[in-house]
């Protein structure tokens, strides 16, 4: 076993292995491998950020009873965790200190309904003091000190366990809810926790006053959570039927303790990586400096690069690649932040980041074998490709910042428009912009920047529909068009938008484009010059930007003047008006007709649109194949995120038809058909048999898109090739092979009006994620179904199950998942809800009948029955009253039922023989008024509620009221 101190400190690998071995061999835990850092079926999480994520179904009770997960009782593992983006986000703090990380390892042991506080604390103390030999006088433990507002007393059981283990009372400390009560979310499992803290200084001092005070000398090393409550939607806490233990100890922090270090970066988890960085750059060796002592941020750069390359290796090996949304976008920002520090601060040549991959694999590979399975080269290639793309942007961005700073007045904020351009067009994470400005002693007006971001989000969310007239800077008015044509200004040549090829490694390569500004358009008039800061439309002689048309969103990107690489003109949207392509641009500097510009399309957004447009053609073909040739397109809209397709139909599309449509599309994707495109005369195109969408107003010549069959083949006389594949007239941009679509999932289908249906679909990674979520929800529904079949005799238990069905119904309705699967699950859930409601009514009737029998025997043949009875709800109490009156028609009944909450329920029914003198509503009002409550109803039946303090007076009033009326 590794032991603290001495000449030969334990390695991180030994520390990790000792933890796993201790729980596996000494205490009978099952050792599990780490889950991937990409969460499975949990759209609310970007990354796995804690060891317990994979066990959520157990804690929530949604685990399938026949699954392997449900069999676990004692488990131990070392989990890969990433905290960057979302609720737990350490990205901007990494590098500034010596303990924040984006990737870390969480050592944890769990008990699922097995052992609890005494065993958990005992095991933890044994491991720390006997196996790791940490001096006991340096350890402090905290426990939950209670919360009167929640009715929770102090966790004295936990305190006593620690005292019994020999921890001095001065080292056992109570703390409030925010420190020592753990919750999974706003609702769900929760409970008190106990933390173990370590004093780095020691020397016999008492450091109790420094615990939980943010002091770097006294740090938390282990958190033991005791899940014993469930927080309900109403906010109250109920005891869990099964108690669980969830513990987590960061390996990096534990290694600092056992290796006698004060910084995580001084442990052997990081030193090999820091050494490799030093060998590959021109900076001095890492010294562990922070703050003002770290001149030039060199040590910060070492920490950023060492941390981020670990995160990149782990994420890429788990299938999360740098991208443009969700976790992929966060990883892209991590990579770019690392590249920037490599290049700007450490003065390293390109490729340093990728060169560190083998070192990371050497450090972590034994614990996480997926890092060693032939992915080294793949990780390096992905890092190098993204680095190359960013370095060119970084150099351009640095020039822009330098030039802007030189032109600024002293002591002013950096222009927010320029920062927004860096963020939106060059992909600069905001914290990088802040850092680069911070180095120059300049700040950014964050409020103004956030306002721009909000405007952009609103524009994207509530933007104009395709083809709808928009703002006055992009849609040329009739007079301006006439002037352009009469002045012989040539129409824009936009053929370069189709100039792209497939590289040898399957990546798309887009050709550059150079153009001349012909005219500028602003406020419904043409101009030859537009000043800085103004938004305008730019008309070019040629462009590679795709203008919004054919249901496809326009490209975005930026343009630069030739020879002026440090000024970007962001292109926010592109529109086609009378043959002229108008680029909506914010002029960072004065822009003039005659300026020569170079155009840069946002390639990721373009590729996503290409993917979804080609997928739209596949979907159109599949719908006709499954629903019949009479199925016709009625509209479509293609964005980078999803595709929307409207079509005529005789009724709702069935579950089976949706599955068949997806299967037809899958088959075409698997065949990896070539997408053939060619321009042909419209008259020739109209002869093609089975050609889709020939009734729209297309320009002549028209562009034909054919999947798998060359255009010349479908044009030959009597050819039926177009009947067997997708052939359409289309001006959009498309993939060159169908295999790049990867996957398609229809996530919504509904009727807009009678005879017209709309489907929404996603492709690629989004489709895969939708299927994973669908699979997880199907397992949850299956679990509820199995529990529903069990013999449940408890009304609260059945009500909880009914509530769970209701919550699942909401999640299934609102979550992106395959529509066929949503419909299946909704049908099952609807039946389950009916079953639950029927079962609850049956159990309530049974309970009511039983109570009524007891009361009938007690008050045999009496004209009035007034009493208190136990009842779980007002519904049950009312049923008891009804049963009594049915069995004894001449009897008037009023029953009270005290509840645990302090409320008293009231229900009554008056015999028809006593009407109209005796009113149930008046009776209930009089009784409930005695309990400071309210009531209402009819002359025959009524109900209400009040406070338990007045129950005796209420019973007396009930009898007196009845006697006065009878």
Short mmCIF file of C-alpha atoms in Angstrom, two decimals, residues 12-215:
data_model
loop_
_atom_site.label_atom_id
_atom_site.label_comp_id
_atom_site.label_asym_id
_atom_site.label_seq_id
_atom_site.Cartn_x
_atom_site.Cartn_y
_atom_site.Cartn_z
CA UNK A 12 -0.69 8.85 -8.54
CA UNK A 13 -1.14 5.45 -10.19
CA UNK A 14 -0.37 3.71 -6.88
CA UNK A 15 -2.72 6.03 -5.00
CA UNK A 16 -5.55 5.33 -7.44
CA UNK A 17 -4.89 1.57 -7.43
CA UNK A 18 -4.77 1.46 -3.61
CA UNK A 19 -8.16 3.19 -3.39
CA UNK A 20 -9.78 0.76 -5.80
CA UNK A 21 -8.11 -2.27 -4.26
CA UNK A 22 -9.06 -1.21 -0.70
CA UNK A 23 -12.79 -1.15 -1.44
CA UNK A 24 -12.74 -4.11 -3.82
CA UNK A 25 -10.69 -6.54 -1.69
CA UNK A 26 -11.28 -5.42 1.90
CA UNK A 27 -14.90 -4.36 1.67
CA UNK A 28 -16.47 -6.36 -1.16
CA UNK A 29 -17.15 -3.55 -3.65
CA UNK A 30 -17.55 -4.24 -7.35
CA UNK A 31 -14.98 -2.33 -9.37
CA UNK A 32 -16.47 -0.59 -12.43
CA UNK A 33 -14.67 1.18 -15.26
CA UNK A 34 -15.08 4.91 -15.74
CA UNK A 35 -18.07 5.95 -17.84
CA UNK A 36 -17.29 8.05 -20.96
CA UNK A 37 -17.27 11.81 -20.38
CA UNK A 38 -20.13 12.22 -22.89
CA UNK A 39 -23.31 11.71 -20.83
CA UNK A 40 -25.62 9.04 -22.19
CA UNK A 41 -29.26 10.04 -22.53
CA UNK A 42 -29.05 13.14 -20.33
CA UNK A 43 -29.53 16.23 -22.53
CA UNK A 44 -29.23 18.51 -19.50
CA UNK A 45 -25.53 17.65 -19.05
CA UNK A 46 -22.72 18.72 -21.39
CA UNK A 47 -20.17 16.42 -19.74
CA UNK A 48 -20.05 13.84 -16.97
CA UNK A 49 -19.03 16.12 -14.09
CA UNK A 50 -19.25 13.79 -11.10
CA UNK A 51 -18.79 10.13 -10.31
CA UNK A 52 -22.48 9.68 -9.55
CA UNK A 53 -23.79 10.66 -13.02
CA UNK A 54 -23.91 7.10 -14.34
CA UNK A 55 -25.80 5.95 -11.23
CA UNK A 56 -28.60 8.55 -11.46
CA UNK A 57 -31.16 5.92 -12.56
CA UNK A 58 -30.53 4.03 -9.29
CA UNK A 59 -30.90 7.15 -7.14
CA UNK A 60 -34.01 8.24 -9.06
CA UNK A 61 -35.51 4.75 -9.00
CA UNK A 62 -35.77 4.65 -12.80
CA UNK A 63 -33.26 1.83 -13.29
CA UNK A 64 -34.66 -1.18 -15.15
CA UNK A 65 -35.08 -3.94 -12.57
CA UNK A 66 -33.63 -6.55 -14.95
CA UNK A 67 -30.60 -4.43 -15.88
CA UNK A 68 -27.08 -5.04 -14.65
CA UNK A 69 -27.12 -1.59 -13.04
CA UNK A 70 -29.99 -2.62 -10.77
CA UNK A 71 -27.93 -5.50 -9.35
CA UNK A 72 -25.23 -3.23 -7.88
CA UNK A 73 -25.02 -2.94 -4.09
CA UNK A 74 -21.42 -1.85 -3.43
CA UNK A 75 -19.43 -0.17 -6.19
CA UNK A 76 -16.05 1.56 -6.52
CA UNK A 77 -14.43 3.33 -9.46
CA UNK A 78 -12.27 6.19 -10.68
CA UNK A 79 -14.43 8.42 -12.91
CA UNK A 80 -13.22 10.79 -15.62
CA UNK A 81 -14.93 14.15 -15.04
CA UNK A 82 -15.03 17.39 -17.04
CA UNK A 83 -16.21 20.66 -15.52
CA UNK A 84 -16.36 23.22 -18.31
CA UNK A 85 -19.57 24.83 -19.51
CA UNK A 86 -22.97 24.50 -17.88
CA UNK A 87 -23.60 24.80 -14.13
CA UNK A 88 -20.18 23.47 -13.09
CA UNK A 89 -17.71 25.53 -15.13
CA UNK A 90 -14.07 25.89 -14.04
CA UNK A 91 -12.71 26.86 -17.47
CA UNK A 92 -11.97 30.54 -16.84
CA UNK A 93 -10.29 29.79 -13.49
CA UNK A 94 -7.90 27.19 -14.89
CA UNK A 95 -4.32 28.46 -14.91
CA UNK A 96 -4.92 31.39 -12.57
CA UNK A 97 -4.41 29.18 -9.50
CA UNK A 98 -2.88 25.79 -8.76
CA UNK A 99 -5.99 23.70 -8.14
CA UNK A 100 -8.73 24.39 -10.72
CA UNK A 101 -9.06 21.91 -13.60
CA UNK A 102 -11.36 21.25 -16.53
CA UNK A 103 -10.58 17.51 -16.34
CA UNK A 104 -10.10 15.64 -13.09
CA UNK A 105 -10.44 12.13 -11.69
CA UNK A 106 -13.05 11.41 -9.05
CA UNK A 107 -12.35 8.44 -6.79
CA UNK A 108 -15.64 7.18 -5.37
CA UNK A 109 -17.36 4.38 -3.52
CA UNK A 110 -21.12 3.82 -3.47
CA UNK A 111 -23.65 1.88 -1.49
CA UNK A 112 -27.07 1.32 -3.03
CA UNK A 113 -29.35 0.32 -0.17
CA UNK A 114 -26.50 -1.56 1.56
CA UNK A 115 -24.28 0.11 4.19
CA UNK A 116 -24.81 3.64 5.49
CA UNK A 117 -23.16 6.23 7.73
CA UNK A 118 -21.27 4.09 10.22
CA UNK A 119 -19.64 1.81 7.63
CA UNK A 120 -18.96 4.64 5.14
CA UNK A 121 -17.17 6.80 7.70
CA UNK A 122 -15.28 3.84 9.14
CA UNK A 123 -14.02 2.77 5.69
CA UNK A 124 -12.94 6.32 4.82
CA UNK A 125 -11.08 6.75 8.13
CA UNK A 126 -9.41 3.35 7.74
CA UNK A 127 -8.20 4.13 4.21
CA UNK A 128 -6.87 7.60 5.03
CA UNK A 129 -5.17 6.83 8.35
CA UNK A 130 -4.11 3.18 8.00
CA UNK A 131 -3.55 2.62 4.27
CA UNK A 132 -2.40 6.09 3.24
CA UNK A 133 -1.04 6.80 6.76
CA UNK A 134 -2.16 10.42 6.86
CA UNK A 135 -1.57 11.81 10.39
CA UNK A 136 -4.88 11.87 12.25
CA UNK A 137 -4.17 15.24 13.85
CA UNK A 138 -4.17 16.86 10.39
CA UNK A 139 -7.66 15.64 9.53
CA UNK A 140 -10.90 17.49 10.35
CA UNK A 141 -14.42 16.26 9.63
CA UNK A 142 -17.60 18.27 9.15
CA UNK A 143 -21.20 17.20 9.52
CA UNK A 144 -24.63 18.74 8.86
CA UNK A 145 -25.57 21.07 11.69
CA UNK A 146 -29.31 21.07 10.94
CA UNK A 147 -31.76 23.57 9.47
CA UNK A 148 -34.78 24.65 11.56
CA UNK A 149 -36.50 26.22 8.52
CA UNK A 150 -36.68 22.78 6.91
CA UNK A 151 -37.42 20.98 10.16
CA UNK A 152 -34.08 19.15 9.92
CA UNK A 153 -32.14 18.47 13.09
CA UNK A 154 -28.36 18.16 13.20
CA UNK A 155 -26.89 14.89 11.91
CA UNK A 156 -25.84 13.73 15.37
CA UNK A 157 -25.68 10.14 14.14
CA UNK A 158 -22.83 11.09 11.82
CA UNK A 159 -21.13 13.17 14.53
CA UNK A 160 -21.25 10.28 16.96
CA UNK A 161 -19.80 7.88 14.37
CA UNK A 162 -16.73 10.12 14.00
CA UNK A 163 -16.34 10.51 17.76
CA UNK A 164 -16.61 6.73 18.18
CA UNK A 165 -13.84 6.32 15.56
CA UNK A 166 -11.56 8.37 17.80
CA UNK A 167 -11.69 11.74 16.07
CA UNK A 168 -11.26 14.45 18.76
CA UNK A 169 -14.38 16.54 19.40
CA UNK A 170 -12.40 19.68 18.45
CA UNK A 171 -11.92 18.18 14.97
CA UNK A 172 -15.62 17.30 14.44
CA UNK A 173 -17.38 20.46 13.21
CA UNK A 174 -21.04 21.26 12.35
CA UNK A 175 -21.84 23.35 9.26
CA UNK A 176 -25.09 24.61 7.73
CA UNK A 177 -27.10 23.56 4.68
CA UNK A 178 -24.91 25.26 2.05
CA UNK A 179 -21.80 23.37 3.19
CA UNK A 180 -23.09 20.00 4.36
CA UNK A 181 -26.32 19.14 2.60
CA UNK A 182 -26.10 17.74 -0.92
CA UNK A 183 -28.86 17.90 -3.54
CA UNK A 184 -28.94 16.35 -7.01
CA UNK A 185 -31.17 19.14 -8.35
CA UNK A 186 -34.26 21.19 -7.53
CA UNK A 187 -36.06 17.92 -6.86
CA UNK A 188 -34.98 14.34 -6.24
CA UNK A 189 -32.64 12.46 -3.88
CA UNK A 190 -30.65 14.51 -1.37
CA UNK A 191 -29.23 14.29 2.10
CA UNK A 192 -26.64 15.44 4.61
CA UNK A 193 -22.97 14.99 3.85
CA UNK A 194 -19.80 14.78 5.84
CA UNK A 195 -16.52 16.18 4.51
CA UNK A 196 -12.96 15.30 5.45
CA UNK A 197 -10.50 18.22 5.39
CA UNK A 198 -6.71 18.16 5.52
CA UNK A 199 -4.38 20.70 7.13
CA UNK A 200 -1.26 21.09 4.99
CA UNK A 201 0.59 22.96 7.78
CA UNK A 202 0.06 20.65 10.75
CA UNK A 203 2.67 20.92 13.49
CA UNK A 204 0.20 20.27 16.29
CA UNK A 205 -1.87 23.40 15.69
CA UNK A 206 -5.67 23.45 15.80
CA UNK A 207 -6.89 24.60 12.38
CA UNK A 208 -10.62 24.12 13.03
CA UNK A 209 -11.28 27.83 12.49
CA UNK A 210 -9.89 27.57 8.93
CA UNK A 211 -12.17 24.75 7.75
CA UNK A 212 -14.55 25.81 4.94
CA UNK A 213 -13.05 29.32 4.93
CA UNK A 214 -11.39 29.13 1.51
CA UNK A 215 -7.94 28.91 3.10
#
